[in-house]
PDB file of C-alpha atoms and ligand atoms in Angstrom:
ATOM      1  CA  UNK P   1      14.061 127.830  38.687  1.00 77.00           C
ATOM      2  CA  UNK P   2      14.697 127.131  34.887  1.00 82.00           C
ATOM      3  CA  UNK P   3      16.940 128.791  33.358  1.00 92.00           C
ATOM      4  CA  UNK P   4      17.219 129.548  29.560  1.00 95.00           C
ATOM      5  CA  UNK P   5      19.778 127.741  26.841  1.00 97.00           C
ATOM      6  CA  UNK P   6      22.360 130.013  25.035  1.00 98.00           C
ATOM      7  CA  UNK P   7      20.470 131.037  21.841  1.00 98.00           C
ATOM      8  CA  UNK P   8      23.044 128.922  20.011  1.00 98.00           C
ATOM      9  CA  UNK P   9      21.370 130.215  16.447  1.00 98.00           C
ATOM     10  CA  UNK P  10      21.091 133.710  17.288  1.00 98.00           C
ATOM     11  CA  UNK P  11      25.107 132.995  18.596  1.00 98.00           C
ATOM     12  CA  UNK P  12      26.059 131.642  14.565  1.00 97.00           C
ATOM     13  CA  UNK P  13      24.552 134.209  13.004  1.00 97.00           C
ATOM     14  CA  UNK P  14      25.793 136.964  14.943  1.00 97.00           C
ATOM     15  CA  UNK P  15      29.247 135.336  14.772  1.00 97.00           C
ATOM     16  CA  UNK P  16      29.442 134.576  11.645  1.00 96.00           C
ATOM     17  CA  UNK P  17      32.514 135.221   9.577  1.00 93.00           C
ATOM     18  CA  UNK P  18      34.020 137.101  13.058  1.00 95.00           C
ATOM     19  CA  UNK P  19      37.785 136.293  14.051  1.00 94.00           C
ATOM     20  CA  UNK P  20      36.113 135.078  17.175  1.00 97.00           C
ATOM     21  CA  UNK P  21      33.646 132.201  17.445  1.00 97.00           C
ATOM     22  CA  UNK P  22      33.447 131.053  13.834  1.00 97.00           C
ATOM     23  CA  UNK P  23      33.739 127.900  13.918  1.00 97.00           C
ATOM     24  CA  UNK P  24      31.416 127.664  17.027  1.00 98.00           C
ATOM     25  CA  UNK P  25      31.328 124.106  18.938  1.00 98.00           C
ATOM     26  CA  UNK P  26      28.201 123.970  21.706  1.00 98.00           C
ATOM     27  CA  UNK P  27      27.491 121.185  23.782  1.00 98.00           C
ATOM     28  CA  UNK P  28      24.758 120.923  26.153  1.00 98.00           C
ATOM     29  CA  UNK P  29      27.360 118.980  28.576  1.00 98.00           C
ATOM     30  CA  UNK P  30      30.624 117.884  28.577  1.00 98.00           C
ATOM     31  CA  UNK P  31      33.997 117.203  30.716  1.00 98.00           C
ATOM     32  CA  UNK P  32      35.794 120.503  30.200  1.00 98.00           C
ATOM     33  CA  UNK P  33      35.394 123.091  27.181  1.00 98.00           C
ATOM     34  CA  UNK P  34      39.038 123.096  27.514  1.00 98.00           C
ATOM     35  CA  UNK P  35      40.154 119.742  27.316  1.00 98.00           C
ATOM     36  CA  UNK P  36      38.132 119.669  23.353  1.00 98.00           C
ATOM     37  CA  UNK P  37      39.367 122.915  22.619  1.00 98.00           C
ATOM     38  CA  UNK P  38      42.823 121.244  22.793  1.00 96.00           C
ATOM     39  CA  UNK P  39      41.571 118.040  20.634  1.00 96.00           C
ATOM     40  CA  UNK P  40      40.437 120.811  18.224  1.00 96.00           C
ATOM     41  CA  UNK P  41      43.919 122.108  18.643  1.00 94.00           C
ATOM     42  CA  UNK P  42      45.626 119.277  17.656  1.00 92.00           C
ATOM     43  CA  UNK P  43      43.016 118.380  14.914  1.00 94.00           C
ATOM     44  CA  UNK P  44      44.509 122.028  13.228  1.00 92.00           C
ATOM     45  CA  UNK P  45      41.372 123.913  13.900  1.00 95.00           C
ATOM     46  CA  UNK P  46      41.868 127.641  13.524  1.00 95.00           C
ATOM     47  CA  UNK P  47      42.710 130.479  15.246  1.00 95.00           C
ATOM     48  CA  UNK P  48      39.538 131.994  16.869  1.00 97.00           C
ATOM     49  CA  UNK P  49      37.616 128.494  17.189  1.00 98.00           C
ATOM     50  CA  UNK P  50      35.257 128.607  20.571  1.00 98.00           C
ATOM     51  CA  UNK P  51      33.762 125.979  22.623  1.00 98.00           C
ATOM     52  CA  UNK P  52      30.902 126.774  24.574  1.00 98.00           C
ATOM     53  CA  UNK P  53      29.010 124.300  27.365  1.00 98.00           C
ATOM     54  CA  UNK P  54      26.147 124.772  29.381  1.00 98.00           C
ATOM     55  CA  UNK P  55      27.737 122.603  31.890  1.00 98.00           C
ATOM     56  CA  UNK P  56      30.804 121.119  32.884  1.00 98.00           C
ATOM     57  CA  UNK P  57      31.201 117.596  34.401  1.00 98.00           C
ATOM     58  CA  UNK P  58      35.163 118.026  34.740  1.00 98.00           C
ATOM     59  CA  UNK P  59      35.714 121.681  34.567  1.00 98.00           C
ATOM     60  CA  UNK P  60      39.380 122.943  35.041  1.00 98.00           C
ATOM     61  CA  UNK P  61      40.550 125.567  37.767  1.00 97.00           C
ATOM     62  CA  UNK P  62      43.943 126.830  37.799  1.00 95.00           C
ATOM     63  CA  UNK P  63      46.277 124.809  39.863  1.00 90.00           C
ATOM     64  CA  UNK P  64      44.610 121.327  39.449  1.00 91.00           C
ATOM     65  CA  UNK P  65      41.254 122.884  41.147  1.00 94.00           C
ATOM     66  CA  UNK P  66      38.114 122.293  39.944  1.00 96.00           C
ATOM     67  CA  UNK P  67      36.057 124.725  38.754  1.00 97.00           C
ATOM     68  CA  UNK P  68      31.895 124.019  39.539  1.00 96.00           C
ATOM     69  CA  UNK P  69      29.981 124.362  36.312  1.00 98.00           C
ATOM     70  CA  UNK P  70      26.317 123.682  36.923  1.00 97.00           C
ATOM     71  CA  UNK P  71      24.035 123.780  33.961  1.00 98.00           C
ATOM     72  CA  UNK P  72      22.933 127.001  32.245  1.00 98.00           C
ATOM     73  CA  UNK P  73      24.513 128.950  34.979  1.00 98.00           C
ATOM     74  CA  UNK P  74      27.893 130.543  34.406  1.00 98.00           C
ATOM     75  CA  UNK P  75      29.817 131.012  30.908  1.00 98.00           C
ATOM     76  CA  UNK P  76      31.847 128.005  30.472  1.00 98.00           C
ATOM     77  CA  UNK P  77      33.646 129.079  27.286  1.00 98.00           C
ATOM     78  CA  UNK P  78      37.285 128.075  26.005  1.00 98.00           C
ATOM     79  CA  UNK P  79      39.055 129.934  22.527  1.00 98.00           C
ATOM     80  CA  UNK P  80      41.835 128.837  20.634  1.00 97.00           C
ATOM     81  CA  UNK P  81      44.695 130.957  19.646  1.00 95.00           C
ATOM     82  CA  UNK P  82      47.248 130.286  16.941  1.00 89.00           C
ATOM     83  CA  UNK P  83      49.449 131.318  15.994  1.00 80.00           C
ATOM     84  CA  UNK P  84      51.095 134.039  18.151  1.00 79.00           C
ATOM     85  CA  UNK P  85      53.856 134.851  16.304  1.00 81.00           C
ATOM     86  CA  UNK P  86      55.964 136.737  18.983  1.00 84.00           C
ATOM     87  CA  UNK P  87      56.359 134.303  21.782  1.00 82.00           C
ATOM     88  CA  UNK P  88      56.479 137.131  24.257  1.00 84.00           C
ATOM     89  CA  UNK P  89      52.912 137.660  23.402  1.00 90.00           C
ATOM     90  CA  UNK P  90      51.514 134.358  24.365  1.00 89.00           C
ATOM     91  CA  UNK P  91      51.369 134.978  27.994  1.00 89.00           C
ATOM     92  CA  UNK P  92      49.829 138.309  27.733  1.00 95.00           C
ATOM     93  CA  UNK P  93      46.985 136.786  25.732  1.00 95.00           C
ATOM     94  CA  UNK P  94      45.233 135.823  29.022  1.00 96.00           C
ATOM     95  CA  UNK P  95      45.428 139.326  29.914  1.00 97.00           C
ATOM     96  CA  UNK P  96      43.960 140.737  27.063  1.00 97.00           C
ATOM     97  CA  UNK P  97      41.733 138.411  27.973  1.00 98.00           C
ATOM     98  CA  UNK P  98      40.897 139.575  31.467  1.00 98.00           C
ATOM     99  CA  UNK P  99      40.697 142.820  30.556  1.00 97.00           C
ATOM    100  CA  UNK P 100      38.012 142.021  28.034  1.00 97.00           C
ATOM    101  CA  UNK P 101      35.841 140.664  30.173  1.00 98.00           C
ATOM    102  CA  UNK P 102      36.778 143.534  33.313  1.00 98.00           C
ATOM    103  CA  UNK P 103      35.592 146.453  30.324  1.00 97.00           C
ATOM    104  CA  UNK P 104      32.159 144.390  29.309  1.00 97.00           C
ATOM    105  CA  UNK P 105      31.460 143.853  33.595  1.00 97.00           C
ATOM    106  CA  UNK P 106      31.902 147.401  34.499  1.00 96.00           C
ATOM    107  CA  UNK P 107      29.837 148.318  32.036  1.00 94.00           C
ATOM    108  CA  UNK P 108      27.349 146.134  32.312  1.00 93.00           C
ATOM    109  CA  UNK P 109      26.911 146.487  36.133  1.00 91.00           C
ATOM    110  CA  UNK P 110      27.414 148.381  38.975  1.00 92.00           C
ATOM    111  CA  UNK P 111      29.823 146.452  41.271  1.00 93.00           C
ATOM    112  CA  UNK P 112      33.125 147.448  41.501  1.00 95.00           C
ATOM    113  CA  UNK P 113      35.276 145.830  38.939  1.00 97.00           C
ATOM    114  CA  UNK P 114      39.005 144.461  39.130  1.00 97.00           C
ATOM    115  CA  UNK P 115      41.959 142.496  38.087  1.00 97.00           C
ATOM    116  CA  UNK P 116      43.286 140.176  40.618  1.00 96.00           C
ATOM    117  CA  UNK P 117      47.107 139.308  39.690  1.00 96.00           C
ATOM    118  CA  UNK P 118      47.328 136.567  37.434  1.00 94.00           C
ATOM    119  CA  UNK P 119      43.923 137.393  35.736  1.00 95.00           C
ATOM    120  CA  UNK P 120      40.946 136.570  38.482  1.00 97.00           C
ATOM    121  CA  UNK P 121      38.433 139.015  37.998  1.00 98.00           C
ATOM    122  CA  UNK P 122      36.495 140.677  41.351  1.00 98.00           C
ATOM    123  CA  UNK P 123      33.240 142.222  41.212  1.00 98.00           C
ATOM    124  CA  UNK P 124      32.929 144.037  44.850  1.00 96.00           C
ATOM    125  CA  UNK P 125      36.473 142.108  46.102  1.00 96.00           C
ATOM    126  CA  UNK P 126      34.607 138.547  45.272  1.00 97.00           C
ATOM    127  CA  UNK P 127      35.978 136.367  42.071  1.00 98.00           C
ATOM    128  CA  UNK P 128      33.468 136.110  39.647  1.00 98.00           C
ATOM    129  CA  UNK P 129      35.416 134.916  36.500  1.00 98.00           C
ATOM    130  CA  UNK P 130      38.714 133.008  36.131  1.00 98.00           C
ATOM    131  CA  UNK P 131      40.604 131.790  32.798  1.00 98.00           C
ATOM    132  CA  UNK P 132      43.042 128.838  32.717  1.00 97.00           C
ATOM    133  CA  UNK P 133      45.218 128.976  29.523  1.00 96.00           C
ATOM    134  CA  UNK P 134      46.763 125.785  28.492  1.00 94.00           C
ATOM    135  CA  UNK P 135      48.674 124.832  25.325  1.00 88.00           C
ATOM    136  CA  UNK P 136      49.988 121.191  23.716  1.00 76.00           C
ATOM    137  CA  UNK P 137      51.846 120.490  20.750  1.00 61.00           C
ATOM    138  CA  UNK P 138      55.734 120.917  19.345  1.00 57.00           C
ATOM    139  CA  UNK P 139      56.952 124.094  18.571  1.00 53.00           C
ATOM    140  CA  UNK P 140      57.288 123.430  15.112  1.00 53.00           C
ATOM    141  CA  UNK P 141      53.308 123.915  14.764  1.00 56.00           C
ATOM    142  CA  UNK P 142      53.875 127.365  16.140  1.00 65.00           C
ATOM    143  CA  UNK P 143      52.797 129.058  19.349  1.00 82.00           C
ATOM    144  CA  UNK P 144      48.926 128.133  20.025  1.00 90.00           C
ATOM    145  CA  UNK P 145      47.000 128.295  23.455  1.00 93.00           C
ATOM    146  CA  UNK P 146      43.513 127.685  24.561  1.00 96.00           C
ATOM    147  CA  UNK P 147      42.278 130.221  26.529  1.00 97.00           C
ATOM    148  CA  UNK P 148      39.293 128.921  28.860  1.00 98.00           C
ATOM    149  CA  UNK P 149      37.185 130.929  30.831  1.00 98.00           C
ATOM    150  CA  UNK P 150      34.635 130.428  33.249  1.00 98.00           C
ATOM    151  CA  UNK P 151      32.459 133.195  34.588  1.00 98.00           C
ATOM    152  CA  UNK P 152      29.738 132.963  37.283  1.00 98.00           C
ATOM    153  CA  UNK P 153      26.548 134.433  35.695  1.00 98.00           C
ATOM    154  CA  UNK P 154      23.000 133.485  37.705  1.00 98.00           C
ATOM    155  CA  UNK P 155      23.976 131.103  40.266  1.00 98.00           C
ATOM    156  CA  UNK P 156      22.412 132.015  43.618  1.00 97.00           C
ATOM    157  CA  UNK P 157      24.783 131.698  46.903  1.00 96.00           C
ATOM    158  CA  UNK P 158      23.470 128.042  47.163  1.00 96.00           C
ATOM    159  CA  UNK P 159      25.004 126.678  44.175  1.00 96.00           C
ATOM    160  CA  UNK P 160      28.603 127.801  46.051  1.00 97.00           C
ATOM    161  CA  UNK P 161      29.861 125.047  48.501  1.00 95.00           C
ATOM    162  CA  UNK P 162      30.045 126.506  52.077  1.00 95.00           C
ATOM    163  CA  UNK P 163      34.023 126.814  52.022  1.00 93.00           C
ATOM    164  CA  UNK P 164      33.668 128.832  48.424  1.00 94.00           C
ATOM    165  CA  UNK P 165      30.902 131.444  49.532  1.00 93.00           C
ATOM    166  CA  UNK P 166      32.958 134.208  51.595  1.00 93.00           C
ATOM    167  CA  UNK P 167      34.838 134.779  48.430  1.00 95.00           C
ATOM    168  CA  UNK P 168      33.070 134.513  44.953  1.00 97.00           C
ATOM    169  CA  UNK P 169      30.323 135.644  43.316  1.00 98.00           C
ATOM    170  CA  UNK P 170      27.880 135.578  40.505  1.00 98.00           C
ATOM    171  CA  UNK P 171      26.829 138.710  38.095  1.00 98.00           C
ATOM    172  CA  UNK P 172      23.150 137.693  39.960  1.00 97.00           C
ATOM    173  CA  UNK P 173      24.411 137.783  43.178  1.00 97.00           C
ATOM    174  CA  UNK P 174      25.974 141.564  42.585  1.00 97.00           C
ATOM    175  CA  UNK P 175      23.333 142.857  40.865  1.00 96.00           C
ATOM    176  CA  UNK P 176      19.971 141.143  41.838  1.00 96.00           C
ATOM    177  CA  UNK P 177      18.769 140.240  38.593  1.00 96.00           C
ATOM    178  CA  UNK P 178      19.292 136.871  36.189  1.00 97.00           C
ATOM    179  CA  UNK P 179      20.982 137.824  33.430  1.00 97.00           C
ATOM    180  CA  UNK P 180      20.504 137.178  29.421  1.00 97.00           C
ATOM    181  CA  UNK P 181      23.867 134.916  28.806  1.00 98.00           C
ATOM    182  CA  UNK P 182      23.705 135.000  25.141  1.00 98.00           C
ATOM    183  CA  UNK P 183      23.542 138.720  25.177  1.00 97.00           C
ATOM    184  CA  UNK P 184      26.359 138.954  27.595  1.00 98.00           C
ATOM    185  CA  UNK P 185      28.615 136.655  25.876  1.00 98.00           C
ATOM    186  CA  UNK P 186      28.414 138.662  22.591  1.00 97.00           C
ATOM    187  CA  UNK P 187      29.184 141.567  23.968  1.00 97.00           C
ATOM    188  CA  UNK P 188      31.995 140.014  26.057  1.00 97.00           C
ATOM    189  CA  UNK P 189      33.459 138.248  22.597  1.00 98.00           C
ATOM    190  CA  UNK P 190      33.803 141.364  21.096  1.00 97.00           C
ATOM    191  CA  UNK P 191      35.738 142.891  23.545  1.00 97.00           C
ATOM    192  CA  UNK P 192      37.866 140.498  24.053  1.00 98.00           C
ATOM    193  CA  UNK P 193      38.590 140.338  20.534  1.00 97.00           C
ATOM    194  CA  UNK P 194      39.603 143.583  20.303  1.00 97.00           C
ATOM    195  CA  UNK P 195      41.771 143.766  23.364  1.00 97.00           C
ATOM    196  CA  UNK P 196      43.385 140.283  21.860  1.00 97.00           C
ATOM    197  CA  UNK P 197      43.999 142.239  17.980  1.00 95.00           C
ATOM    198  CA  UNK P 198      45.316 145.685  20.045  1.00 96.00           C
ATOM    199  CA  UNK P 199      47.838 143.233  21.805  1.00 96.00           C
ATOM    200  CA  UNK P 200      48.862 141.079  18.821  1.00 94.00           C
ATOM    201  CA  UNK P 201      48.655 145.136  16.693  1.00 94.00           C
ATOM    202  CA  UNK P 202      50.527 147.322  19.345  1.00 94.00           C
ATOM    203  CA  UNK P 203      52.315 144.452  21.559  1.00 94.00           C
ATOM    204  CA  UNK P 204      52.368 144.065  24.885  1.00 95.00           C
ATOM    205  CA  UNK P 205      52.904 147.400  27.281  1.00 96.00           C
ATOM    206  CA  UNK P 206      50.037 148.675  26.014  1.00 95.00           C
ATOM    207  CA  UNK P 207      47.570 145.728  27.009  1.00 95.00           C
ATOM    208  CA  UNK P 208      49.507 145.943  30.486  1.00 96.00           C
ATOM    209  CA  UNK P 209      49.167 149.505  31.073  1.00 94.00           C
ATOM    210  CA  UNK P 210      45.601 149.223  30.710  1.00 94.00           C
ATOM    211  CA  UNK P 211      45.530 146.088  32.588  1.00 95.00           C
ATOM    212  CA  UNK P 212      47.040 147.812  35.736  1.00 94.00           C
ATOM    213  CA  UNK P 213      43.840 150.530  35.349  1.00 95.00           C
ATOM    214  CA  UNK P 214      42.097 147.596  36.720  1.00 97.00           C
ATOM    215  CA  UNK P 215      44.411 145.816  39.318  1.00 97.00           C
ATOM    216  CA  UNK P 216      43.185 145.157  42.757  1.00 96.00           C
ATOM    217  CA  UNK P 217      46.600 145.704  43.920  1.00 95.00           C
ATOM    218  CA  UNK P 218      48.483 148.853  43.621  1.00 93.00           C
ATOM    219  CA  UNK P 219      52.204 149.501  43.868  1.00 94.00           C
ATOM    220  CA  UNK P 220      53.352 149.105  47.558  1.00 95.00           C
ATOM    221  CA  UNK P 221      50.400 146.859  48.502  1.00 95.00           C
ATOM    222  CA  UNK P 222      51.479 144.360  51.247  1.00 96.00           C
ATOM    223  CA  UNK P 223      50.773 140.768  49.837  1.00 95.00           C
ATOM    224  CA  UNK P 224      51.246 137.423  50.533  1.00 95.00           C
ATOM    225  CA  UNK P 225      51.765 134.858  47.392  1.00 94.00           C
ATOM    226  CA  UNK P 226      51.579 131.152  47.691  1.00 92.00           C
ATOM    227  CA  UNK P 227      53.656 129.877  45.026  1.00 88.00           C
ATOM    228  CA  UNK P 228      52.693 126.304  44.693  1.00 82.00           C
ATOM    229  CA  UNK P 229      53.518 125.895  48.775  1.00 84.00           C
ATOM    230  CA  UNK P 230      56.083 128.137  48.678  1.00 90.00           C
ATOM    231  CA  UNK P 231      55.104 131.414  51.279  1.00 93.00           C
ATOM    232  CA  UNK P 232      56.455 134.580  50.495  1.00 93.00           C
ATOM    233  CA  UNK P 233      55.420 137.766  51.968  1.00 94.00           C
ATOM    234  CA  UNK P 234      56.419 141.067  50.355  1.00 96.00           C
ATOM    235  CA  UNK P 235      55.265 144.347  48.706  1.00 96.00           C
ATOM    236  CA  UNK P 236      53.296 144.185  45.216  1.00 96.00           C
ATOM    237  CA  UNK P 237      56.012 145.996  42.478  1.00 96.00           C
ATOM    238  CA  UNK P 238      53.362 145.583  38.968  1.00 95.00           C
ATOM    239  CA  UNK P 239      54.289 143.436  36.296  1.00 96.00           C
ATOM    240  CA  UNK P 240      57.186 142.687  34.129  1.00 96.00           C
ATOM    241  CA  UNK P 241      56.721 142.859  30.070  1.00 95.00           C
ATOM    242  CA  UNK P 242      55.994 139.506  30.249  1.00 94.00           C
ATOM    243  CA  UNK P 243      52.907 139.404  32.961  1.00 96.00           C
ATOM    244  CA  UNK P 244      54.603 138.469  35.861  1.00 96.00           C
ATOM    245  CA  UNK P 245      54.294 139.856  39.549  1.00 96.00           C
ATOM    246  CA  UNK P 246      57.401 141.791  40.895  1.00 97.00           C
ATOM    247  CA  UNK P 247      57.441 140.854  44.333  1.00 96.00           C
ATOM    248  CA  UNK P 248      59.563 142.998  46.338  1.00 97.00           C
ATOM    249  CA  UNK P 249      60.328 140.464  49.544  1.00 94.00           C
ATOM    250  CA  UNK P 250      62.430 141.292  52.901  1.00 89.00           C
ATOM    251  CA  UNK P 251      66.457 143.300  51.979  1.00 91.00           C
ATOM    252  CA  UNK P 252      64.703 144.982  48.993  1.00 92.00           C
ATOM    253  CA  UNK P 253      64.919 142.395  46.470  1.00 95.00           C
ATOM    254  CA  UNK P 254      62.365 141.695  43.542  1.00 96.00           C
ATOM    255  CA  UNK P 255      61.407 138.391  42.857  1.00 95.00           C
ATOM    256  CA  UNK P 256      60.010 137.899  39.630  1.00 95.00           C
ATOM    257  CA  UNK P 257      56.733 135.329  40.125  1.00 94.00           C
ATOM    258  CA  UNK P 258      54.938 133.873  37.354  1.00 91.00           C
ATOM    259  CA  UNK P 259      52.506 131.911  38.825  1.00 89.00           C
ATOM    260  CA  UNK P 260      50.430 130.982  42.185  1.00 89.00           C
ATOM    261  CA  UNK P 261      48.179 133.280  43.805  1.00 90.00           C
ATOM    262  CA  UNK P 262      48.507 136.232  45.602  1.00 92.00           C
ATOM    263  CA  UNK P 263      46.287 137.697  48.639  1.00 91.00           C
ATOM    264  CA  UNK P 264      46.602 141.239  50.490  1.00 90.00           C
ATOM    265  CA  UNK P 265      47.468 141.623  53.508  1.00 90.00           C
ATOM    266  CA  UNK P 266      44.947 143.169  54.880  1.00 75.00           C
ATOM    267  CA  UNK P 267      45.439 146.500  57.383  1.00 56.00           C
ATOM    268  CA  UNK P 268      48.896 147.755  56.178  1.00 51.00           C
ATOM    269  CA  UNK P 269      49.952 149.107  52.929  1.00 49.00           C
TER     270      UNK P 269
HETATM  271  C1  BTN Z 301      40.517 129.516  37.583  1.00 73.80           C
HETATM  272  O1  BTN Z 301      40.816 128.613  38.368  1.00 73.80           O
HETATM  273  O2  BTN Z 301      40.374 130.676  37.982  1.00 73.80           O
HETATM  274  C2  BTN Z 301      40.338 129.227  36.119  1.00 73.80           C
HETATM  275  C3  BTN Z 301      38.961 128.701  35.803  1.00 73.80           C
HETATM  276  C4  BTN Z 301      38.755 128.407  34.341  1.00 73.80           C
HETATM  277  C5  BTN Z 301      37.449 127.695  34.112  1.00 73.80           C
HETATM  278  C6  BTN Z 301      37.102 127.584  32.664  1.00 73.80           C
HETATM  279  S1  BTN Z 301      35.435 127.098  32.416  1.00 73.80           S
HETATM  280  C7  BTN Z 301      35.727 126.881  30.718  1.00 73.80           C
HETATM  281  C8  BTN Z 301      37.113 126.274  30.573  1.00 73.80           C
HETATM  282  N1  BTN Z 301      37.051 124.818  30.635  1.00 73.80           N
HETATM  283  C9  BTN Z 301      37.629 124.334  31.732  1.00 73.80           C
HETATM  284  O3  BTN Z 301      37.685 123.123  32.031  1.00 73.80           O
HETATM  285  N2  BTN Z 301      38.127 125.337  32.466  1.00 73.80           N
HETATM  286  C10 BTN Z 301      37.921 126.622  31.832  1.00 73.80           C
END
């Protein structure tokens, strides 16, 4: 099946002069969106630059993965932010992030729509969109991140590798019909930039509160977290002010975890 371009004109013009996406970069292919987004970076490009690809030969996951990026398939798109003034902010912008693209999803479609801890986002308990935020440079040029994000749009269960298909998804897959990636993408810019303005605007708790509205895991759930080959078992607590998982592990003690990945235990709490 062929499937359409971006509408990379109708994407200028309709972000044009916005805090998001102006100056636009769009390749038809290319290693990682991320990986120019932090050339750009270091060239001094501003706050609110995007990259977009329709494909991926090197595309980043979190935690030195991969992530598959066949053409004209997913959203393979990658912003840069600068400067964050507070420093506190800067890991919460990935969450603002998140939960731009968890409001445009839910109501967009039908599946059921959620956080997973860091910021994987579920339709129906399957991952259809992750974000990997990386950042380079001295402090002295002030804080400044790329935020990349990849999100599964019409790829059919074949375009999965065997060991991948159990637990993603793709917006098609969900809801049974291709869907128009320009149109989705504008809407989801626009979210996200206001979720990423209310954090900068109203700081942090607020963005988190909402967040939690969202999370797969409630307080008590029974999870296990691999923390870079480190096991831990324990109860989900929510989320310090900076984004990280309170794990409450064996004697009652809360470990604070910043980063791996965290499952549920399924059939108790
Ligand atoms: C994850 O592992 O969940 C994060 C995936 C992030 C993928 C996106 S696709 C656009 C951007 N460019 C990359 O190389 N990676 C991110």
């Amino acid at each position: 099946m062929n499937h359409a371009p971006l509408d990379v004109d109708a994407l200028r013009r309709i972000l044009r002069g916005r805090r998001f996406g102006d100056p636009l970069f769009y390749f038809e292919k290319i290693h990682s969106t991320n990986e120019r987004a932090l050339e750009l970076l270091e060239q001094g490009f501003p706050d609110g630059t995007l990259v977009l690809a329709e494909e991926q030969t090197r595309g980043r996951g979190r935690r030195g993965r991969a992530w598959l990026s066949p053409p004209r398939l997913g959203i393979y798109a990658s912003l840069l932010v600068r400067p964050v003034a507070d420093p506190f902010l800067l890991p919460l912008v990935t969450f603002a992030a998140a939960l731009g693209v968890v409001r445009t999803l839910e109501t967009e479609q039908d599946g059921k729509t959620e956080i997973k801890w860091p910021n994987d986002v579920l339709v129906d308990d399957r991952k259809v969109a992750g974000f990997l935020a990386e950042s380079r440079g001295g402090a002295e040029e002030g804080a400044a991140v790329v935020v990349g994000l990849g999100l599964n749009v019409n790829q059919s269960r074949d375009d999965f590798p065997e060991t991948l298909r159990e637990r993603v998804t793709s917006l098609r897959m969900a809801s049974g019909r291709i869907w128009d990636r320009t149109l989705l993408l504008t809407a989801l810019l626009a979210r996200w930039e206001e979720e990423h303005f209310r954090l900068l605007e109203r700081g942090g708790a607020e963005v988190l509160s909402r967040w939690e509205r969202y999370s797969s895991l409630r307080n008590g759930a029974r999870v296990r977290a691999d923390l870079d080959g480190e096991i831990l078992q324990g109860l989900f607590r929510g989320l310090t002010p900076l984004g990280e998982m309170r794990l409450e592990v064996e004697g009652g003690n809360v470990r604070r975890v910043a980063f791996g990945e965290v499952h549920r235990v399924l059939g108790e709490a």
